[in-house]
Amino acid sequence: MLKLTDNFGRAIHDLRISITDRCNYRCVYCRTGTNGAAYAELPFEDYLRIARILVGLGITKIRLTGGEPLLRKGIVEFVRDLAKLRTLEGKKPEIALTTNGHLLAEIAQPLKDAGLDRVTVSMDAVDPERFARITRVPNGYESVLAGVRAARRAGLDPVKINCVLLRGFNEDQVVPFGKFARQERVVVRFIEFMPLEEDRVWTPEIVVRLDEIVSRMSEYLPLEEITHQRSETARRYRFSDGVGEIGIIAPVSHPFCGHCSRIRITSDGKLRTCLFSVWDHDLHELMRRGATDEKLTEFIVKVVEKKEERHHIGEPGFVPASRTMVHIGG
């Protein structure tokens, strides 16, 4: 039974599929504010074919991303089709979604009914004014909050909130997010800012690092670290009274490349083996030329074998990824 592994012995079981490059937000750390979609979208049946082949190679978890995936009409039916796939162990793959939450309130229950297991909402402030400044969208905060609550009601647990911190911009939101985690019964995860934005403004000084986040949150309430699986990206902490959990994803200060289990499909059908890849591999072109499932499998296996050992953020000679985050898929 063929299972995806790379030349460093890492088993690959997490797949991220970006189903659109479009987004209804223009977050300051992500987009320049003027650019729309840069890459094409594929018909859902093409993503489904790729997912089916990859699930047959040992993928057990599929996360749908964008752009903003909820902008795609037909996403509920796509989730339903994904939920019919079976892993090598004969189980339904775990299906998750990353969204900005703006359109989530109305669709959370239909997505759950279709087979979605979990949702992560990207949200970078719990103050409506600050939220509008970051997203460049007026009055979005209330829509996102309604989406978060609808996801919890639908049972898409645990609902996770992803917050990217930038020094001088929103690092004062650490404690407010701690309170939000406790009040809304969600898991808040802080993400160190990575050099993947369109404006290329990243410097090491802008990064609010893991140790500082833990220190700030501990001033509000004591934290206890929770043990995590090796391939998990987040260091996890709970508040000492047991109410509320936070996580910190620290690819800059505490890289987790050694246990990486992920590959990515971009909205235009390219296979990427790392966020910071300087190239991508054109699956869709092979499909367009009529490649069989066997040929696609052979191509995928060869590409994944050559997955990068690690990223080189902050090192001399670091070469930025060939695409920015919005054009890779969060």
mmCIF file of C-alpha atoms in Angstrom:
data_model
loop_
_atom_site.group_PDB
_atom_site.id
_atom_site.type_symbol
_atom_site.label_atom_id
_atom_site.label_comp_id
_atom_site.label_asym_id
_atom_site.label_seq_id
_atom_site.Cartn_x
_atom_site.Cartn_y
_atom_site.Cartn_z
ATOM 1 C CA MET A 1 0.000 0.000 0.000
ATOM 2 C CA LEU A 2 1.637 3.219 -1.215
ATOM 3 C CA LYS A 3 1.702 6.045 1.328
ATOM 4 C CA LEU A 4 3.147 9.510 0.754
ATOM 5 C CA THR A 5 6.463 10.103 2.475
ATOM 6 C CA ASP A 6 9.347 12.429 1.718
ATOM 7 C CA ASN A 7 13.089 11.808 1.630
ATOM 8 C CA PHE A 8 13.341 12.884 5.289
ATOM 9 C CA GLY A 9 11.002 10.107 6.436
ATOM 10 C CA ARG A 10 8.034 12.394 7.129
ATOM 11 C CA ALA A 11 4.584 10.866 6.500
ATOM 12 C CA ILE A 12 2.325 13.265 4.604
ATOM 13 C CA HIS A 13 -1.297 13.108 5.745
ATOM 14 C CA ASP A 14 -2.540 16.746 5.726
ATOM 15 C CA LEU A 15 -3.806 18.339 2.508
ATOM 16 C CA ARG A 16 -4.747 21.982 2.025
ATOM 17 C CA ILE A 17 -6.763 22.915 -1.048
ATOM 18 C CA SER A 18 -7.251 26.565 -1.999
ATOM 19 C CA ILE A 19 -10.520 26.717 -3.954
ATOM 20 C CA THR A 20 -10.318 30.414 -4.873
ATOM 21 C CA ASP A 21 -7.855 33.260 -5.028
ATOM 22 C CA ARG A 22 -10.607 35.816 -4.476
ATOM 23 C CA CYS A 23 -11.249 37.491 -1.133
ATOM 24 C CA ASN A 24 -13.830 39.986 0.142
ATOM 25 C CA TYR A 25 -11.296 41.411 2.646
ATOM 26 C CA ARG A 26 -8.093 43.336 1.939
ATOM 27 C CA CYS A 27 -6.172 42.730 5.158
ATOM 28 C CA VAL A 28 -3.207 45.051 5.454
ATOM 29 C CA TYR A 29 -0.645 42.328 6.191
ATOM 30 C CA CYS A 30 -1.852 40.169 3.295
ATOM 31 C CA ARG A 31 -2.980 42.129 0.244
ATOM 32 C CA THR A 32 -1.789 45.399 -1.231
ATOM 33 C CA GLY A 33 -5.398 46.584 -1.297
ATOM 34 C CA THR A 34 -5.735 46.858 -5.059
ATOM 35 C CA ASN A 35 -5.079 43.380 -6.425
ATOM 36 C CA GLY A 36 -7.886 40.987 -7.132
ATOM 37 C CA ALA A 37 -7.488 37.331 -8.003
ATOM 38 C CA ALA A 38 -4.197 36.560 -9.694
ATOM 39 C CA TYR A 39 -4.777 32.899 -10.480
ATOM 40 C CA ALA A 40 -7.614 30.845 -11.932
ATOM 41 C CA GLU A 41 -10.074 28.634 -10.093
ATOM 42 C CA LEU A 42 -10.669 25.046 -11.147
ATOM 43 C CA PRO A 43 -14.040 23.325 -11.405
ATOM 44 C CA PHE A 44 -14.822 21.472 -8.176
ATOM 45 C CA GLU A 45 -14.606 18.107 -9.959
ATOM 46 C CA ASP A 46 -10.903 18.750 -10.627
ATOM 47 C CA TYR A 47 -10.172 19.453 -6.950
ATOM 48 C CA LEU A 48 -12.241 16.375 -6.070
ATOM 49 C CA ARG A 49 -10.191 14.176 -8.408
ATOM 50 C CA ILE A 50 -6.936 15.457 -6.870
ATOM 51 C CA ALA A 51 -8.308 14.906 -3.355
ATOM 52 C CA ARG A 52 -9.480 11.376 -4.226
ATOM 53 C CA ILE A 53 -6.010 10.409 -5.514
ATOM 54 C CA LEU A 54 -4.294 11.941 -2.473
ATOM 55 C CA VAL A 55 -6.656 10.280 0.022
ATOM 56 C CA GLY A 56 -5.695 7.025 -1.712
ATOM 57 C CA LEU A 57 -2.063 7.884 -0.886
ATOM 58 C CA GLY A 58 -2.587 8.317 2.839
ATOM 59 C CA ILE A 59 -4.112 11.790 3.252
ATOM 60 C CA THR A 60 -6.479 11.740 6.238
ATOM 61 C CA LYS A 61 -7.238 15.456 6.688
ATOM 62 C CA ILE A 62 -8.383 18.003 4.092
ATOM 63 C CA ARG A 63 -8.567 21.716 4.802
ATOM 64 C CA LEU A 64 -10.302 24.071 2.352
ATOM 65 C CA THR A 65 -8.800 27.551 2.105
ATOM 66 C CA GLY A 66 -8.570 30.537 -0.213
ATOM 67 C CA GLY A 67 -8.639 33.516 -0.721
ATOM 68 C CA GLU A 68 -12.042 33.284 0.926
ATOM 69 C CA PRO A 69 -13.487 29.811 0.226
ATOM 70 C CA LEU A 70 -17.060 30.787 1.108
ATOM 71 C CA LEU A 71 -17.133 32.998 -2.008
ATOM 72 C CA ARG A 72 -17.311 29.837 -4.145
ATOM 73 C CA LYS A 73 -20.840 28.823 -5.062
ATOM 74 C CA GLY A 74 -21.261 25.093 -4.609
ATOM 75 C CA ILE A 75 -18.959 24.710 -1.612
ATOM 76 C CA VAL A 76 -21.585 22.796 0.404
ATOM 77 C CA GLU A 77 -21.926 20.208 -2.381
ATOM 78 C CA PHE A 78 -18.128 19.990 -2.646
ATOM 79 C CA VAL A 79 -17.841 19.257 1.086
ATOM 80 C CA ARG A 80 -20.524 16.592 0.682
ATOM 81 C CA ASP A 81 -18.513 14.958 -2.125
ATOM 82 C CA LEU A 82 -15.291 15.068 -0.084
ATOM 83 C CA ALA A 83 -17.108 13.452 2.830
ATOM 84 C CA LYS A 84 -17.870 10.416 0.608
ATOM 85 C CA LEU A 85 -14.142 9.697 0.149
ATOM 86 C CA ARG A 86 -12.572 7.002 2.310
ATOM 87 C CA THR A 87 -9.055 6.944 3.751
ATOM 88 C CA LEU A 88 -6.781 3.904 3.578
ATOM 89 C CA GLU A 89 -8.263 2.943 6.971
ATOM 90 C CA GLY A 90 -11.772 3.097 5.509
ATOM 91 C CA LYS A 91 -12.802 6.276 7.356
ATOM 92 C CA LYS A 92 -14.172 9.612 6.187
ATOM 93 C CA PRO A 93 -11.313 12.123 5.937
ATOM 94 C CA GLU A 94 -11.409 14.923 8.494
ATOM 95 C CA ILE A 95 -12.650 18.020 6.645
ATOM 96 C CA ALA A 96 -11.881 21.518 7.902
ATOM 97 C CA LEU A 97 -12.260 25.041 6.536
ATOM 98 C CA THR A 98 -10.355 28.285 7.033
ATOM 99 C CA THR A 99 -12.455 31.410 6.445
ATOM 100 C CA ASN A 100 -12.563 35.088 7.379
ATOM 101 C CA GLY A 101 -16.027 34.327 8.767
ATOM 102 C CA HIS A 102 -17.829 37.172 6.990
ATOM 103 C CA LEU A 103 -20.275 34.827 5.210
ATOM 104 C CA LEU A 104 -20.193 32.013 7.762
ATOM 105 C CA ALA A 105 -23.348 32.699 9.804
ATOM 106 C CA GLU A 106 -25.783 31.493 7.134
ATOM 107 C CA ILE A 107 -23.745 28.567 5.815
ATOM 108 C CA ALA A 108 -22.283 27.041 9.005
ATOM 109 C CA GLN A 109 -25.136 24.569 9.575
ATOM 110 C CA PRO A 110 -25.407 23.454 5.912
ATOM 111 C CA LEU A 111 -21.630 22.868 5.877
ATOM 112 C CA LYS A 112 -21.848 20.798 9.069
ATOM 113 C CA ASP A 113 -24.723 18.784 7.625
ATOM 114 C CA ALA A 114 -22.659 18.154 4.471
ATOM 115 C CA GLY A 115 -19.771 16.688 6.477
ATOM 116 C CA LEU A 116 -17.559 19.583 7.558
ATOM 117 C CA ASP A 117 -15.910 18.768 10.899
ATOM 118 C CA ARG A 118 -14.180 21.959 11.993
ATOM 119 C CA VAL A 119 -13.773 25.604 11.109
ATOM 120 C CA THR A 120 -11.005 28.139 11.697
ATOM 121 C CA VAL A 121 -11.830 31.846 11.474
ATOM 122 C CA SER A 122 -9.088 34.367 10.685
ATOM 123 C CA MET A 123 -9.654 37.401 12.899
ATOM 124 C CA ASP A 124 -7.014 39.941 13.899
ATOM 125 C CA ALA A 125 -8.767 42.175 16.429
ATOM 126 C CA VAL A 126 -11.685 41.946 18.853
ATOM 127 C CA ASP A 127 -12.306 45.672 18.642
ATOM 128 C CA PRO A 128 -14.673 46.659 15.772
ATOM 129 C CA GLU A 129 -12.732 49.814 14.789
ATOM 130 C CA ARG A 130 -9.372 48.081 14.768
ATOM 131 C CA PHE A 131 -10.945 45.198 12.869
ATOM 132 C CA ALA A 132 -12.175 47.569 10.147
ATOM 133 C CA ARG A 133 -8.733 49.167 9.871
ATOM 134 C CA ILE A 134 -7.017 45.792 9.437
ATOM 135 C CA THR A 135 -9.522 44.330 6.952
ATOM 136 C CA ARG A 136 -10.283 47.608 5.151
ATOM 137 C CA VAL A 137 -13.961 46.572 5.348
ATOM 138 C CA PRO A 138 -16.404 48.666 7.408
ATOM 139 C CA ASN A 139 -18.740 46.893 9.862
ATOM 140 C CA GLY A 140 -17.272 43.442 9.265
ATOM 141 C CA TYR A 141 -16.713 42.627 12.926
ATOM 142 C CA GLU A 142 -20.377 41.939 13.729
ATOM 143 C CA SER A 143 -20.708 39.601 10.714
ATOM 144 C CA VAL A 144 -17.645 37.626 11.769
ATOM 145 C CA LEU A 145 -18.781 37.394 15.382
ATOM 146 C CA ALA A 146 -22.161 36.090 14.166
ATOM 147 C CA GLY A 147 -20.282 33.542 12.033
ATOM 148 C CA VAL A 148 -18.180 32.351 14.979
ATOM 149 C CA ARG A 149 -21.278 31.883 17.120
ATOM 150 C CA ALA A 150 -23.165 30.107 14.318
ATOM 151 C CA ALA A 151 -20.233 27.704 13.873
ATOM 152 C CA ARG A 152 -20.309 26.870 17.581
ATOM 153 C CA ARG A 153 -24.082 26.328 17.486
ATOM 154 C CA ALA A 154 -23.654 24.017 14.480
ATOM 155 C CA GLY A 155 -21.143 21.913 16.420
ATOM 156 C CA LEU A 156 -18.078 22.705 14.280
ATOM 157 C CA ASP A 157 -15.953 22.289 17.408
ATOM 158 C CA PRO A 158 -13.504 23.296 18.473
ATOM 159 C CA VAL A 159 -13.977 26.613 16.641
ATOM 160 C CA LYS A 160 -10.520 28.122 16.242
ATOM 161 C CA ILE A 161 -9.679 31.791 15.773
ATOM 162 C CA ASN A 162 -6.401 32.602 14.017
ATOM 163 C CA CYS A 163 -4.842 35.996 14.809
ATOM 164 C CA VAL A 164 -1.711 37.316 13.084
ATOM 165 C CA LEU A 165 0.130 39.755 15.348
ATOM 166 C CA LEU A 166 2.179 42.674 13.982
ATOM 167 C CA ARG A 167 4.218 44.874 16.258
ATOM 168 C CA GLY A 168 2.954 48.428 16.393
ATOM 169 C CA PHE A 169 -0.344 47.359 14.912
ATOM 170 C CA ASN A 170 -2.332 44.869 16.970
ATOM 171 C CA GLU A 171 -0.015 43.344 19.583
ATOM 172 C CA ASP A 172 -2.161 45.004 22.256
ATOM 173 C CA GLN A 173 -4.922 42.527 21.319
ATOM 174 C CA VAL A 174 -3.253 39.595 23.109
ATOM 175 C CA VAL A 175 -5.151 39.919 26.401
ATOM 176 C CA PRO A 176 -8.472 40.934 24.749
ATOM 177 C CA PHE A 177 -8.224 37.743 22.684
ATOM 178 C CA GLY A 178 -7.573 35.752 25.865
ATOM 179 C CA LYS A 179 -10.813 37.135 27.282
ATOM 180 C CA PHE A 180 -12.579 36.418 23.970
ATOM 181 C CA ALA A 181 -11.423 32.767 24.088
ATOM 182 C CA ARG A 182 -12.956 32.388 27.539
ATOM 183 C CA GLN A 183 -16.210 34.236 26.821
ATOM 184 C CA GLU A 184 -16.945 32.674 23.429
ATOM 185 C CA ARG A 185 -15.575 29.194 24.294
ATOM 186 C CA VAL A 186 -13.272 29.153 21.275
ATOM 187 C CA VAL A 187 -9.579 28.350 20.833
ATOM 188 C CA VAL A 188 -7.585 31.466 19.919
ATOM 189 C CA ARG A 189 -4.324 30.853 18.083
ATOM 190 C CA PHE A 190 -1.757 33.576 17.589
ATOM 191 C CA ILE A 191 0.422 33.280 14.485
ATOM 192 C CA GLU A 192 3.838 34.837 14.114
ATOM 193 C CA PHE A 193 3.888 37.093 11.055
ATOM 194 C CA MET A 194 5.705 35.397 8.160
ATOM 195 C CA PRO A 195 7.289 36.960 5.047
ATOM 196 C CA LEU A 196 4.388 36.071 2.745
ATOM 197 C CA GLU A 197 2.532 39.382 2.310
ATOM 198 C CA GLU A 198 2.181 41.146 -1.064
ATOM 199 C CA ASP A 199 3.852 44.368 0.033
ATOM 200 C CA ARG A 200 6.981 42.512 1.216
ATOM 201 C CA VAL A 201 7.239 44.683 4.347
ATOM 202 C CA TRP A 202 8.317 41.804 6.619
ATOM 203 C CA THR A 203 11.218 42.362 8.982
ATOM 204 C CA PRO A 204 12.166 40.308 12.062
ATOM 205 C CA GLU A 205 11.313 43.336 14.252
ATOM 206 C CA ILE A 206 7.616 43.233 13.232
ATOM 207 C CA VAL A 207 7.228 39.671 14.547
ATOM 208 C CA VAL A 208 5.602 39.315 17.982
ATOM 209 C CA ARG A 209 7.226 36.092 19.147
ATOM 210 C CA LEU A 210 5.917 33.148 21.132
ATOM 211 C CA ASP A 211 7.730 33.958 24.382
ATOM 212 C CA GLU A 212 6.393 37.509 24.414
ATOM 213 C CA ILE A 213 2.805 36.322 23.767
ATOM 214 C CA VAL A 214 3.003 33.800 26.626
ATOM 215 C CA SER A 215 4.477 36.427 28.908
ATOM 216 C CA ARG A 216 1.751 39.008 28.117
ATOM 217 C CA MET A 217 -1.059 36.483 28.500
ATOM 218 C CA SER A 218 0.376 35.186 31.782
ATOM 219 C CA GLU A 219 0.121 38.695 33.226
ATOM 220 C CA TYR A 220 -3.641 38.431 32.654
ATOM 221 C CA LEU A 221 -4.020 34.824 33.924
ATOM 222 C CA PRO A 222 -1.544 31.984 34.497
ATOM 223 C CA LEU A 223 -1.147 29.490 31.638
ATOM 224 C CA GLU A 224 -0.387 25.770 31.603
ATOM 225 C CA GLU A 225 1.111 24.146 28.499
ATOM 226 C CA ILE A 226 -0.893 21.256 26.988
ATOM 227 C CA THR A 227 1.018 18.400 25.386
ATOM 228 C CA HIS A 228 0.681 18.370 21.617
ATOM 229 C CA GLN A 229 1.350 15.903 18.804
ATOM 230 C CA ARG A 230 4.670 16.279 17.019
ATOM 231 C CA SER A 231 3.096 17.224 13.684
ATOM 232 C CA GLU A 232 0.824 19.846 15.305
ATOM 233 C CA THR A 233 1.855 23.360 14.353
ATOM 234 C CA ALA A 234 0.622 25.085 17.507
ATOM 235 C CA ARG A 235 2.048 25.117 21.017
ATOM 236 C CA ARG A 236 -1.081 24.856 23.151
ATOM 237 C CA TYR A 237 -1.878 26.425 26.522
ATOM 238 C CA ARG A 238 -4.929 26.469 28.777
ATOM 239 C CA PHE A 239 -5.710 28.997 31.466
ATOM 240 C CA SER A 240 -4.947 27.610 34.918
ATOM 241 C CA ASP A 241 -8.621 27.663 35.944
ATOM 242 C CA GLY A 242 -9.420 25.375 32.994
ATOM 243 C CA VAL A 243 -11.579 27.892 31.083
ATOM 244 C CA GLY A 244 -10.324 28.739 27.606
ATOM 245 C CA GLU A 245 -7.424 27.623 25.432
ATOM 246 C CA ILE A 246 -4.907 29.524 23.350
ATOM 247 C CA GLY A 247 -2.357 28.266 20.863
ATOM 248 C CA ILE A 248 0.700 29.887 19.351
ATOM 249 C CA ILE A 249 1.944 29.016 15.888
ATOM 250 C CA ALA A 250 5.560 30.129 15.851
ATOM 251 C CA PRO A 251 7.172 29.295 12.505
ATOM 252 C CA VAL A 252 9.677 32.142 12.900
ATOM 253 C CA SER A 253 10.923 31.662 16.477
ATOM 254 C CA HIS A 254 10.149 27.930 16.942
ATOM 255 C CA PRO A 255 10.025 26.232 13.500
ATOM 256 C CA PHE A 256 8.242 22.885 13.299
ATOM 257 C CA CYS A 257 9.521 21.789 9.868
ATOM 258 C CA GLY A 258 11.043 18.571 11.228
ATOM 259 C CA HIS A 259 7.600 17.024 11.713
ATOM 260 C CA CYS A 260 5.728 18.719 8.834
ATOM 261 C CA SER A 261 2.970 16.514 7.415
ATOM 262 C CA ARG A 262 1.470 18.959 4.868
ATOM 263 C CA ILE A 263 1.178 19.549 1.185
ATOM 264 C CA ARG A 264 -0.902 22.197 -0.608
ATOM 265 C CA ILE A 265 -2.894 22.544 -3.811
ATOM 266 C CA THR A 266 -3.271 26.113 -5.103
ATOM 267 C CA SER A 267 -6.510 27.353 -6.646
ATOM 268 C CA ASP A 268 -5.050 26.882 -10.154
ATOM 269 C CA GLY A 269 -4.044 23.282 -9.482
ATOM 270 C CA LYS A 270 -0.360 23.534 -8.556
ATOM 271 C CA LEU A 271 1.097 21.209 -5.922
ATOM 272 C CA ARG A 272 3.263 22.963 -3.317
ATOM 273 C CA THR A 273 5.313 21.013 -0.796
ATOM 274 C CA CYS A 274 6.052 23.976 1.517
ATOM 275 C CA LEU A 275 4.648 27.446 2.152
ATOM 276 C CA PHE A 276 8.085 28.812 1.294
ATOM 277 C CA SER A 277 8.658 26.780 -1.860
ATOM 278 C CA VAL A 278 10.334 28.755 -4.622
ATOM 279 C CA TRP A 279 8.573 26.614 -7.222
ATOM 280 C CA ASP A 280 5.312 24.761 -7.632
ATOM 281 C CA HIS A 281 4.350 21.674 -9.621
ATOM 282 C CA ASP A 282 1.600 21.786 -12.231
ATOM 283 C CA LEU A 283 -0.887 18.999 -11.596
ATOM 284 C CA HIS A 284 -3.652 20.705 -13.520
ATOM 285 C CA GLU A 285 -1.626 20.922 -16.720
ATOM 286 C CA LEU A 286 -1.155 17.136 -16.590
ATOM 287 C CA MET A 287 -4.889 16.726 -16.031
ATOM 288 C CA ARG A 288 -5.651 19.037 -18.945
ATOM 289 C CA ARG A 289 -3.469 16.864 -21.173
ATOM 290 C CA GLY A 290 -5.448 13.773 -20.198
ATOM 291 C CA ALA A 291 -3.139 12.173 -17.627
ATOM 292 C CA THR A 292 -4.494 9.005 -16.035
ATOM 293 C CA ASP A 293 -4.837 8.617 -12.263
ATOM 294 C CA GLU A 294 -1.748 6.385 -12.376
ATOM 295 C CA LYS A 295 0.304 9.110 -14.071
ATOM 296 C CA LEU A 296 -0.898 11.722 -11.580
ATOM 297 C CA THR A 297 -0.063 9.394 -8.689
ATOM 298 C CA GLU A 298 3.440 8.830 -10.041
ATOM 299 C CA PHE A 299 3.964 12.591 -10.452
ATOM 300 C CA ILE A 300 2.696 13.377 -6.922
ATOM 301 C CA VAL A 301 4.860 10.688 -5.292
ATOM 302 C CA LYS A 302 8.007 12.013 -7.022
ATOM 303 C CA VAL A 303 7.263 15.641 -6.097
ATOM 304 C CA VAL A 304 6.498 14.849 -2.444
ATOM 305 C CA GLU A 305 9.709 12.826 -2.090
ATOM 306 C CA LYS A 306 11.603 16.066 -2.760
ATOM 307 C CA LYS A 307 9.726 18.109 -0.121
ATOM 308 C CA GLU A 308 12.014 20.741 1.418
ATOM 309 C CA GLU A 309 13.674 19.900 4.704
ATOM 310 C CA ARG A 310 12.833 23.298 6.256
ATOM 311 C CA HIS A 311 12.276 26.990 5.590
ATOM 312 C CA HIS A 312 15.023 29.584 5.974
ATOM 313 C CA ILE A 313 13.160 32.604 7.384
ATOM 314 C CA GLY A 314 15.496 35.162 8.920
ATOM 315 C CA GLU A 315 18.656 33.492 7.612
ATOM 316 C CA PRO A 316 21.150 35.293 5.357
ATOM 317 C CA GLY A 317 20.228 34.774 1.726
ATOM 318 C CA PHE A 318 16.578 33.853 2.505
ATOM 319 C CA VAL A 319 14.668 33.733 -0.787
ATOM 320 C CA PRO A 320 10.966 34.669 -0.476
ATOM 321 C CA ALA A 321 8.372 32.123 -1.611
ATOM 322 C CA SER A 322 7.368 32.200 -5.272
ATOM 323 C CA ARG A 323 3.827 33.234 -4.278
ATOM 324 C CA THR A 324 2.463 35.362 -1.488
ATOM 325 C CA MET A 325 0.174 33.788 1.130
ATOM 326 C CA VAL A 326 -3.098 34.822 -0.470
ATOM 327 C CA HIS A 327 -2.077 33.079 -3.707
ATOM 328 C CA ILE A 328 -0.978 29.886 -1.936
ATOM 329 C CA GLY A 329 -3.903 29.238 0.404
ATOM 330 C CA GLY A 330 -3.857 29.852 4.135
#
